Every structure is written in C-alpha cells, then in structure tokens.
Amino acid sequence: MDGQVGYKEHDGISTTTCYGYETAFHNLEAEEKGLVKPEVANVQLGIQINCGSFAYVKVPREFSFVCGLTGTFACYAKAEQQLLQSDFGIRGATRLPSLWGTNKRQFDKGKDFGVYASQDRHFQYIAEDIKTAVEGGCPAIAFFRDEDQMRAFAESGYGTPLGIDFMVTETETDVAGKVSVAVQKGKVSLWVRAFGRGLDFVNLDEDIDEAGGVLVVQAFFSATKSEEVQVSGRTARQGKHGRFRIRASVTDVKSELGKHGENVSEETTYDQLCTLRDAAAVDSVQVLSTQRDVACKRHAESRKFAEALLQLRGERGKEAVFKKLLALQ
C-alpha cells in the first residue's frame, strides 16, 4: 500500500505494524516484486532484540476503576461473558434504552435466513433480495466474507444484471463518501465484512423509509453473535425502518464453526446455527484462555526486566538485566 508493506488492522490497513522478522521478509519479498523500494525494505532489516511483551488483559488491573460502553456485551455467549468477568473484573452492567426508541429493523428467522449448498443458489438468493429492494425504491447494501467472494458475486450471472454501483475493499480511502452514496435511492453497493461495524448508514429520505428502509444482506454467517449484531445494525439507524437478511453458504458456515458445523445443511435453521455457534464459542474461549496464560507469563517476565532496568547499579546490576533480557528472547 503506497509503496509500503501493510497489514489489516481493524477497518483499515496499517503500514506501521511490525511482526518482527516476518515483516522483514515480507519487505524483501515485496522488493523483489518491485512493489517496495530498496531503501524502504532496508529499514526493516537487522537483528531484533525483544525488550518486552505486555498483555492487554493485564492493563485494566493497573487501574482502581474500569468502565466501558458497548452495544454487544449482552449478545456474547455465556462462556465469553464469564471470561470477561473473570479476566477484567467486571462486576456489573447497566442496559440503557436506545435514544431512538424501539428498533424498526425487520428480520424473520424463517424467510429472511438461508444456508445454501451451492454457490449458484447462494448468489441467487442474494440477488433476489437486492433486486426486490431496488425495485421498491430502496438502497441495498451487501456484506461479503472477503473480497474474493464479493467479486465472484459481482461477476456472476446473478450479480452483473443488478447494475452494482460500487464495491468497497479494505484499501478504500473514501469510506465516508461511499457511505453517503450507499443509502441513496436504488443504489447497490457491495462491501467486505470489515465494514460491517462502526459505519453510520443513515437514511434521511422519507420515501425510502416508507418503502421499508435500507436493505442489508449479510452474505455469510458470523462465528460470533456480536459481529452479526454489528452488521444488522447498519440498517434501521436513528429510528428509521430497515431490513436485514442472512444468506450464507454451507461451506462458509462449516469453515466458521469448525467441528460444530460438520452436519450443517440447507435444512439447518437459524436457531440451530445459533446453538452451534454458542458451542463453538466455548472452544474459542478455551483457546483464548491458553493464549492469555502465555501472554501473562511473558508480561511478568517483561515487568521483571523493566524493574531491573530501573534498579540498575554496577556490574552485578548489568548482569541481572542481561539475564532477564535473554529470558525474553
């Protein structure tokens, strides 16, 4: 990106993130392909010494009081909530009603949800949802698993006739501009899943609102309920009407849910998938717990190194610091 190696970070691309020697080799590879200038790649070369690794999970414990605001905590699986409560010391939560009153988003777990065994049927249902919305005078916004799936749909016999106005990838530089156009009457836009949260697709056209509002199609099934809530929240904003659909492929669902999705088929209902998703969350929490333990151990070693630096006195002090530095490598 712009002559530099970049990594996906949240909703964008970061060219300052570094993954040690991995980033160095990525730069060398990009230089060989002519994508990065030698002087840019050379900045990443050298012997790297790890001087500390600190765990984010330990940071809140440094404060006497911690509070936060989120719109998705209530939809976390029980195992996920227990992890947050035990690791971050959350003792209580208060749910506040929306400033805009009752949400007017329409989603029927039966007719507005589907899992499809073939790509052809998957794309067919997405296209039918979009076509219906546009013919009714409403904009349609579809979020896809990744850029490859998005382009495959756009170039398919189902996507081409829709007259897609634009596609948004993670390298987009004018996201705000695309958002303002996406909610206009009859517009069809495709987005990668990274943009399924945080963006304010507000419809201010009363004609669109009376016709049902902005349609959002999620072309995949989320491994976490919180992501689904975020994606569905791109419509029916600020008290307006909106419609939400989930159209997923069997292959994608199995990939998202792992062993818990082995028996998923076109007959699998939304509620059944949610149950499988909660079971998969337990496995995810176990993995996170293991990663937390490793990170906390590194955190403790890093704190010892930092304290040794502060107490550095004479040759013995240097020896102690050096031993703790070696333990971090």
PDB file of N, CA and C in Angstrom, residues 255-326:
ATOM      1  N   SER A 255     -16.798 -23.668   7.735  1.00  0.00           N
ATOM      2  CA  SER A 255     -15.488 -23.070   7.990  1.00  0.00           C
ATOM      3  C   SER A 255     -15.522 -22.205   9.250  1.00  0.00           C
ATOM      4  N   GLU A 256     -16.606 -21.458   9.444  1.00  0.00           N
ATOM      5  CA  GLU A 256     -16.728 -20.565  10.596  1.00  0.00           C
ATOM      6  C   GLU A 256     -16.880 -21.342  11.906  1.00  0.00           C
ATOM      7  N   LEU A 257     -17.638 -22.431  11.873  1.00  0.00           N
ATOM      8  CA  LEU A 257     -17.968 -23.150  13.109  1.00  0.00           C
ATOM      9  C   LEU A 257     -17.084 -24.367  13.377  1.00  0.00           C
ATOM     10  N   GLY A 258     -16.200 -24.713  12.429  1.00  0.00           N
ATOM     11  CA  GLY A 258     -15.295 -25.837  12.648  1.00  0.00           C
ATOM     12  C   GLY A 258     -16.035 -27.151  12.850  1.00  0.00           C
ATOM     13  N   LYS A 259     -15.604 -27.928  13.830  1.00  0.00           N
ATOM     14  CA  LYS A 259     -16.197 -29.246  14.076  1.00  0.00           C
ATOM     15  C   LYS A 259     -17.685 -29.160  14.416  1.00  0.00           C
ATOM     16  N   HIS A 260     -18.107 -28.005  14.931  1.00  0.00           N
ATOM     17  CA  HIS A 260     -19.513 -27.856  15.319  1.00  0.00           C
ATOM     18  C   HIS A 260     -20.418 -27.666  14.105  1.00  0.00           C
ATOM     19  N   GLY A 261     -19.827 -27.375  12.946  1.00  0.00           N
ATOM     20  CA  GLY A 261     -20.635 -27.164  11.759  1.00  0.00           C
ATOM     21  C   GLY A 261     -20.591 -28.305  10.766  1.00  0.00           C
ATOM     22  N   GLU A 262     -20.049 -29.438  11.182  1.00  0.00           N
ATOM     23  CA  GLU A 262     -19.873 -30.573  10.262  1.00  0.00           C
ATOM     24  C   GLU A 262     -21.172 -31.069   9.650  1.00  0.00           C
ATOM     25  N   ASN A 263     -22.275 -30.996  10.376  1.00  0.00           N
ATOM     26  CA  ASN A 263     -23.542 -31.542   9.880  1.00  0.00           C
ATOM     27  C   ASN A 263     -24.511 -30.477   9.377  1.00  0.00           C
ATOM     28  N   VAL A 264     -24.010 -29.277   9.147  1.00  0.00           N
ATOM     29  CA  VAL A 264     -24.864 -28.199   8.641  1.00  0.00           C
ATOM     30  C   VAL A 264     -25.301 -28.502   7.214  1.00  0.00           C
ATOM     31  N   SER A 265     -26.572 -28.224   6.935  1.00  0.00           N
ATOM     32  CA  SER A 265     -27.116 -28.440   5.591  1.00  0.00           C
ATOM     33  C   SER A 265     -28.131 -27.336   5.296  1.00  0.00           C
ATOM     34  N   GLU A 266     -28.758 -27.412   4.123  1.00  0.00           N
ATOM     35  CA  GLU A 266     -29.749 -26.407   3.760  1.00  0.00           C
ATOM     36  C   GLU A 266     -30.972 -26.454   4.680  1.00  0.00           C
ATOM     37  N   GLU A 267     -31.143 -27.568   5.375  1.00  0.00           N
ATOM     38  CA  GLU A 267     -32.289 -27.710   6.285  1.00  0.00           C
ATOM     39  C   GLU A 267     -32.016 -27.122   7.665  1.00  0.00           C
ATOM     40  N   THR A 268     -30.770 -26.752   7.943  1.00  0.00           N
ATOM     41  CA  THR A 268     -30.415 -26.212   9.255  1.00  0.00           C
ATOM     42  C   THR A 268     -31.088 -24.860   9.464  1.00  0.00           C
ATOM     43  N   THR A 269     -31.751 -24.696  10.586  1.00  0.00           N
ATOM     44  CA  THR A 269     -32.461 -23.447  10.865  1.00  0.00           C
ATOM     45  C   THR A 269     -31.544 -22.418  11.529  1.00  0.00           C
ATOM     46  N   TYR A 270     -32.029 -21.205  11.614  1.00  0.00           N
ATOM     47  CA  TYR A 270     -31.269 -20.129  12.252  1.00  0.00           C
ATOM     48  C   TYR A 270     -31.013 -20.444  13.728  1.00  0.00           C
ATOM     49  N   ASP A 271     -32.052 -20.886  14.435  1.00  0.00           N
ATOM     50  CA  ASP A 271     -31.890 -21.194  15.865  1.00  0.00           C
ATOM     51  C   ASP A 271     -30.894 -22.329  16.091  1.00  0.00           C
ATOM     52  N   GLN A 272     -30.901 -23.315  15.196  1.00  0.00           N
ATOM     53  CA  GLN A 272     -29.950 -24.425  15.314  1.00  0.00           C
ATOM     54  C   GLN A 272     -28.521 -23.939  15.115  1.00  0.00           C
ATOM     55  N   LEU A 273     -28.332 -23.028  14.158  1.00  0.00           N
ATOM     56  CA  LEU A 273     -26.995 -22.490  13.935  1.00  0.00           C
ATOM     57  C   LEU A 273     -26.519 -21.656  15.123  1.00  0.00           C
ATOM     58  N   CYS A 274     -27.439 -20.938  15.731  1.00  0.00           N
ATOM     59  CA  CYS A 274     -27.078 -20.140  16.910  1.00  0.00           C
ATOM     60  C   CYS A 274     -26.621 -21.040  18.061  1.00  0.00           C
ATOM     61  N   THR A 275     -27.274 -22.189  18.215  1.00  0.00           N
ATOM     62  CA  THR A 275     -26.876 -23.151  19.245  1.00  0.00           C
ATOM     63  C   THR A 275     -25.485 -23.691  18.962  1.00  0.00           C
ATOM     64  N   LEU A 276     -25.216 -24.005  17.703  1.00  0.00           N
ATOM     65  CA  LEU A 276     -23.891 -24.492  17.306  1.00  0.00           C
ATOM     66  C   LEU A 276     -22.835 -23.408  17.515  1.00  0.00           C
ATOM     67  N   ARG A 277     -23.227 -22.175  17.253  1.00  0.00           N
ATOM     68  CA  ARG A 277     -22.298 -21.054  17.430  1.00  0.00           C
ATOM     69  C   ARG A 277     -21.910 -20.886  18.901  1.00  0.00           C
ATOM     70  N   ASP A 278     -22.864 -21.041  19.786  1.00  0.00           N
ATOM     71  CA  ASP A 278     -22.564 -20.943  21.217  1.00  0.00           C
ATOM     72  C   ASP A 278     -21.609 -22.052  21.663  1.00  0.00           C
ATOM     73  N   ALA A 279     -21.784 -23.248  21.089  1.00  0.00           N
ATOM     74  CA  ALA A 279     -20.896 -24.364  21.420  1.00  0.00           C
ATOM     75  C   ALA A 279     -19.480 -24.080  20.921  1.00  0.00           C
ATOM     76  N   ALA A 280     -19.390 -23.480  19.727  1.00  0.00           N
ATOM     77  CA  ALA A 280     -18.078 -23.140  19.173  1.00  0.00           C
ATOM     78  C   ALA A 280     -17.405 -22.058  20.015  1.00  0.00           C
ATOM     79  N   ALA A 281     -18.210 -21.197  20.628  1.00  0.00           N
ATOM     80  CA  ALA A 281     -17.662 -20.124  21.459  1.00  0.00           C
ATOM     81  C   ALA A 281     -16.929 -20.682  22.669  1.00  0.00           C
ATOM     82  N   VAL A 282     -17.409 -21.803  23.195  1.00  0.00           N
ATOM     83  CA  VAL A 282     -16.739 -22.436  24.338  1.00  0.00           C
ATOM     84  C   VAL A 282     -15.329 -22.857  23.944  1.00  0.00           C
ATOM     85  N   ASP A 283     -15.188 -23.436  22.752  1.00  0.00           N
ATOM     86  CA  ASP A 283     -13.865 -23.830  22.269  1.00  0.00           C
ATOM     87  C   ASP A 283     -12.969 -22.609  22.077  1.00  0.00           C
ATOM     88  N   SER A 284     -13.553 -21.539  21.537  1.00  0.00           N
ATOM     89  CA  SER A 284     -12.786 -20.316  21.303  1.00  0.00           C
ATOM     90  C   SER A 284     -12.274 -19.732  22.613  1.00  0.00           C
ATOM     91  N   VAL A 285     -13.112 -19.784  23.633  1.00  0.00           N
ATOM     92  CA  VAL A 285     -12.718 -19.257  24.940  1.00  0.00           C
ATOM     93  C   VAL A 285     -11.572 -20.082  25.525  1.00  0.00           C
ATOM     94  N   GLN A 286     -11.603 -21.385  25.314  1.00  0.00           N
ATOM     95  CA  GLN A 286     -10.512 -22.241  25.803  1.00  0.00           C
ATOM     96  C   GLN A 286      -9.195 -21.876  25.129  1.00  0.00           C
ATOM     97  N   VAL A 287      -9.261 -21.603  23.815  1.00  0.00           N
ATOM     98  CA  VAL A 287      -8.058 -21.187  23.084  1.00  0.00           C
ATOM     99  C   VAL A 287      -7.566 -19.836  23.610  1.00  0.00           C
ATOM    100  N   LEU A 288      -8.507 -18.914  23.816  1.00  0.00           N
ATOM    101  CA  LEU A 288      -8.143 -17.601  24.333  1.00  0.00           C
ATOM    102  C   LEU A 288      -7.528 -17.696  25.725  1.00  0.00           C
ATOM    103  N   SER A 289      -8.041 -18.602  26.524  1.00  0.00           N
ATOM    104  CA  SER A 289      -7.514 -18.784  27.880  1.00  0.00           C
ATOM    105  C   SER A 289      -6.068 -19.263  27.845  1.00  0.00           C
ATOM    106  N   THR A 290      -5.782 -20.178  26.919  1.00  0.00           N
ATOM    107  CA  THR A 290      -4.408 -20.668  26.766  1.00  0.00           C
ATOM    108  C   THR A 290      -3.493 -19.536  26.307  1.00  0.00           C
ATOM    109  N   GLN A 291      -3.957 -18.757  25.329  1.00  0.00           N
ATOM    110  CA  GLN A 291      -3.167 -17.630  24.833  1.00  0.00           C
ATOM    111  C   GLN A 291      -2.965 -16.590  25.928  1.00  0.00           C
ATOM    112  N   ARG A 292      -3.978 -16.399  26.756  1.00  0.00           N
ATOM    113  CA  ARG A 292      -3.870 -15.456  27.864  1.00  0.00           C
ATOM    114  C   ARG A 292      -2.786 -15.888  28.841  1.00  0.00           C
ATOM    115  N   ASP A 293      -2.758 -17.172  29.162  1.00  0.00           N
ATOM    116  CA  ASP A 293      -1.758 -17.675  30.113  1.00  0.00           C
ATOM    117  C   ASP A 293      -0.339 -17.452  29.595  1.00  0.00           C
ATOM    118  N   VAL A 294      -0.146 -17.700  28.301  1.00  0.00           N
ATOM    119  CA  VAL A 294       1.177 -17.497  27.694  1.00  0.00           C
ATOM    120  C   VAL A 294       1.530 -16.009  27.728  1.00  0.00           C
ATOM    121  N   ALA A 295       0.559 -15.153  27.362  1.00  0.00           N
ATOM    122  CA  ALA A 295       0.795 -13.715  27.339  1.00  0.00           C
ATOM    123  C   ALA A 295       1.090 -13.164  28.734  1.00  0.00           C
ATOM    124  N   CYS A 296       0.399 -13.692  29.736  1.00  0.00           N
ATOM    125  CA  CYS A 296       0.610 -13.222  31.112  1.00  0.00           C
ATOM    126  C   CYS A 296       1.986 -13.614  31.631  1.00  0.00           C
ATOM    127  N   LYS A 297       2.451 -14.794  31.212  1.00  0.00           N
ATOM    128  CA  LYS A 297       3.791 -15.218  31.609  1.00  0.00           C
ATOM    129  C   LYS A 297       4.839 -14.289  31.006  1.00  0.00           C
ATOM    130  N   ARG A 298       4.680 -13.947  29.728  1.00  0.00           N
ATOM    131  CA  ARG A 298       5.598 -13.026  29.066  1.00  0.00           C
ATOM    132  C   ARG A 298       5.512 -11.638  29.709  1.00  0.00           C
ATOM    133  N   HIS A 299       4.314 -11.269  30.106  1.00  0.00           N
ATOM    134  CA  HIS A 299       4.095  -9.982  30.754  1.00  0.00           C
ATOM    135  C   HIS A 299       4.892  -9.898  32.060  1.00  0.00           C
ATOM    136  N   ALA A 300       4.822 -10.969  32.847  1.00  0.00           N
ATOM    137  CA  ALA A 300       5.541 -10.999  34.128  1.00  0.00           C
ATOM    138  C   ALA A 300       7.051 -10.902  33.914  1.00  0.00           C
ATOM    139  N   GLU A 301       7.564 -11.623  32.903  1.00  0.00           N
ATOM    140  CA  GLU A 301       8.999 -11.576  32.602  1.00  0.00           C
ATOM    141  C   GLU A 301       9.415 -10.185  32.145  1.00  0.00           C
ATOM    142  N   SER A 302       8.547  -9.534  31.373  1.00  0.00           N
ATOM    143  CA  SER A 302       8.841  -8.194  30.876  1.00  0.00           C
ATOM    144  C   SER A 302       8.851  -7.177  32.008  1.00  0.00           C
ATOM    145  N   ARG A 303       7.928  -7.341  32.961  1.00  0.00           N
ATOM    146  CA  ARG A 303       7.901  -6.439  34.113  1.00  0.00           C
ATOM    147  C   ARG A 303       9.169  -6.579  34.952  1.00  0.00           C
ATOM    148  N   LYS A 304       9.661  -7.809  35.107  1.00  0.00           N
ATOM    149  CA  LYS A 304      10.903  -8.038  35.853  1.00  0.00           C
ATOM    150  C   LYS A 304      12.076  -7.343  35.171  1.00  0.00           C
ATOM    151  N   PHE A 305      12.091  -7.411  33.834  1.00  0.00           N
ATOM    152  CA  PHE A 305      13.160  -6.760  33.071  1.00  0.00           C
ATOM    153  C   PHE A 305      13.090  -5.245  33.254  1.00  0.00           C
ATOM    154  N   ALA A 306      11.871  -4.699  33.178  1.00  0.00           N
ATOM    155  CA  ALA A 306      11.699  -3.252  33.340  1.00  0.00           C
ATOM    156  C   ALA A 306      12.125  -2.798  34.739  1.00  0.00           C
ATOM    157  N   GLU A 307      11.762  -3.584  35.754  1.00  0.00           N
ATOM    158  CA  GLU A 307      12.151  -3.244  37.132  1.00  0.00           C
ATOM    159  C   GLU A 307      13.652  -3.332  37.326  1.00  0.00           C
ATOM    160  N   ALA A 308      14.277  -4.323  36.671  1.00  0.00           N
ATOM    161  CA  ALA A 308      15.735  -4.465  36.772  1.00  0.00           C
ATOM    162  C   ALA A 308      16.429  -3.266  36.148  1.00  0.00           C
ATOM    163  N   LEU A 309      15.892  -2.739  35.067  1.00  0.00           N
ATOM    164  CA  LEU A 309      16.474  -1.548  34.442  1.00  0.00           C
ATOM    165  C   LEU A 309      16.402  -0.347  35.376  1.00  0.00           C
ATOM    166  N   LEU A 310      15.284  -0.218  36.081  1.00  0.00           N
ATOM    167  CA  LEU A 310      15.111   0.909  36.994  1.00  0.00           C
ATOM    168  C   LEU A 310      16.040   0.809  38.199  1.00  0.00           C
ATOM    169  N   GLN A 311      16.426  -0.428  38.544  1.00  0.00           N
ATOM    170  CA  GLN A 311      17.279  -0.644  39.718  1.00  0.00           C
ATOM    171  C   GLN A 311      18.731  -0.908  39.342  1.00  0.00           C
ATOM    172  N   LEU A 312      19.070  -0.583  38.097  1.00  0.00           N
ATOM    173  CA  LEU A 312      20.414  -0.881  37.592  1.00  0.00           C
ATOM    174  C   LEU A 312      21.496  -0.168  38.407  1.00  0.00           C
ATOM    175  N   ARG A 313      22.405  -0.985  39.003  1.00  0.00           N
ATOM    176  CA  ARG A 313      23.510  -0.438  39.781  1.00  0.00           C
ATOM    177  C   ARG A 313      24.734  -1.337  39.587  1.00  0.00           C
ATOM    178  N   GLY A 314      25.842  -0.802  39.088  1.00  0.00           N
ATOM    179  CA  GLY A 314      27.099  -1.535  38.976  1.00  0.00           C
ATOM    180  C   GLY A 314      27.055  -2.724  38.026  1.00  0.00           C
ATOM    181  N   GLU A 315      28.145  -3.530  38.064  1.00  0.00           N
ATOM    182  CA  GLU A 315      28.296  -4.676  37.171  1.00  0.00           C
ATOM    183  C   GLU A 315      27.282  -5.778  37.472  1.00  0.00           C
ATOM    184  N   ARG A 316      27.008  -6.017  38.748  1.00  0.00           N
ATOM    185  CA  ARG A 316      26.037  -7.052  39.112  1.00  0.00           C
ATOM    186  C   ARG A 316      24.655  -6.708  38.565  1.00  0.00           C
ATOM    187  N   GLY A 317      24.347  -5.422  38.621  1.00  0.00           N
ATOM    188  CA  GLY A 317      23.070  -4.977  38.096  1.00  0.00           C
ATOM    189  C   GLY A 317      22.980  -5.213  36.603  1.00  0.00           C
ATOM    190  N   LYS A 318      24.058  -4.978  35.883  1.00  0.00           N
ATOM    191  CA  LYS A 318      24.078  -5.203  34.433  1.00  0.00           C
ATOM    192  C   LYS A 318      23.890  -6.684  34.120  1.00  0.00           C
ATOM    193  N   GLU A 319      24.520  -7.529  34.927  1.00  0.00           N
ATOM    194  CA  GLU A 319      24.398  -8.975  34.713  1.00  0.00           C
ATOM    195  C   GLU A 319      22.965  -9.438  34.923  1.00  0.00           C
ATOM    196  N   ALA A 320      22.314  -8.905  35.948  1.00  0.00           N
ATOM    197  CA  ALA A 320      20.926  -9.275  36.223  1.00  0.00           C
ATOM    198  C   ALA A 320      20.008  -8.825  35.086  1.00  0.00           C
ATOM    199  N   VAL A 321      20.246  -7.612  34.581  1.00  0.00           N
ATOM    200  CA  VAL A 321      19.450  -7.085  33.478  1.00  0.00           C
ATOM    201  C   VAL A 321      19.625  -7.944  32.231  1.00  0.00           C
ATOM    202  N   PHE A 322      20.890  -8.335  31.964  1.00  0.00           N
ATOM    203  CA  PHE A 322      21.182  -9.126  30.772  1.00  0.00           C
ATOM    204  C   PHE A 322      20.497 -10.492  30.839  1.00  0.00           C
ATOM    205  N   LYS A 323      20.486 -11.118  32.021  1.00  0.00           N
ATOM    206  CA  LYS A 323      19.835 -12.426  32.190  1.00  0.00           C
ATOM    207  C   LYS A 323      18.329 -12.316  31.937  1.00  0.00           C
ATOM    208  N   LYS A 324      17.741 -11.244  32.433  1.00  0.00           N
ATOM    209  CA  LYS A 324      16.297 -11.070  32.235  1.00  0.00           C
ATOM    210  C   LYS A 324      15.973 -10.753  30.779  1.00  0.00           C
ATOM    211  N   LEU A 325      16.915 -10.043  30.109  1.00  0.00           N
ATOM    212  CA  LEU A 325      16.723  -9.757  28.685  1.00  0.00           C
ATOM    213  C   LEU A 325      16.772 -11.031  27.866  1.00  0.00           C
ATOM    214  N   LEU A 326      17.690 -11.936  28.210  1.00  0.00           N
ATOM    215  CA  LEU A 326      17.793 -13.217  27.499  1.00  0.00           C
ATOM    216  C   LEU A 326      16.535 -14.049  27.677  1.00  0.00           C
TER     217      LEU A 326
END
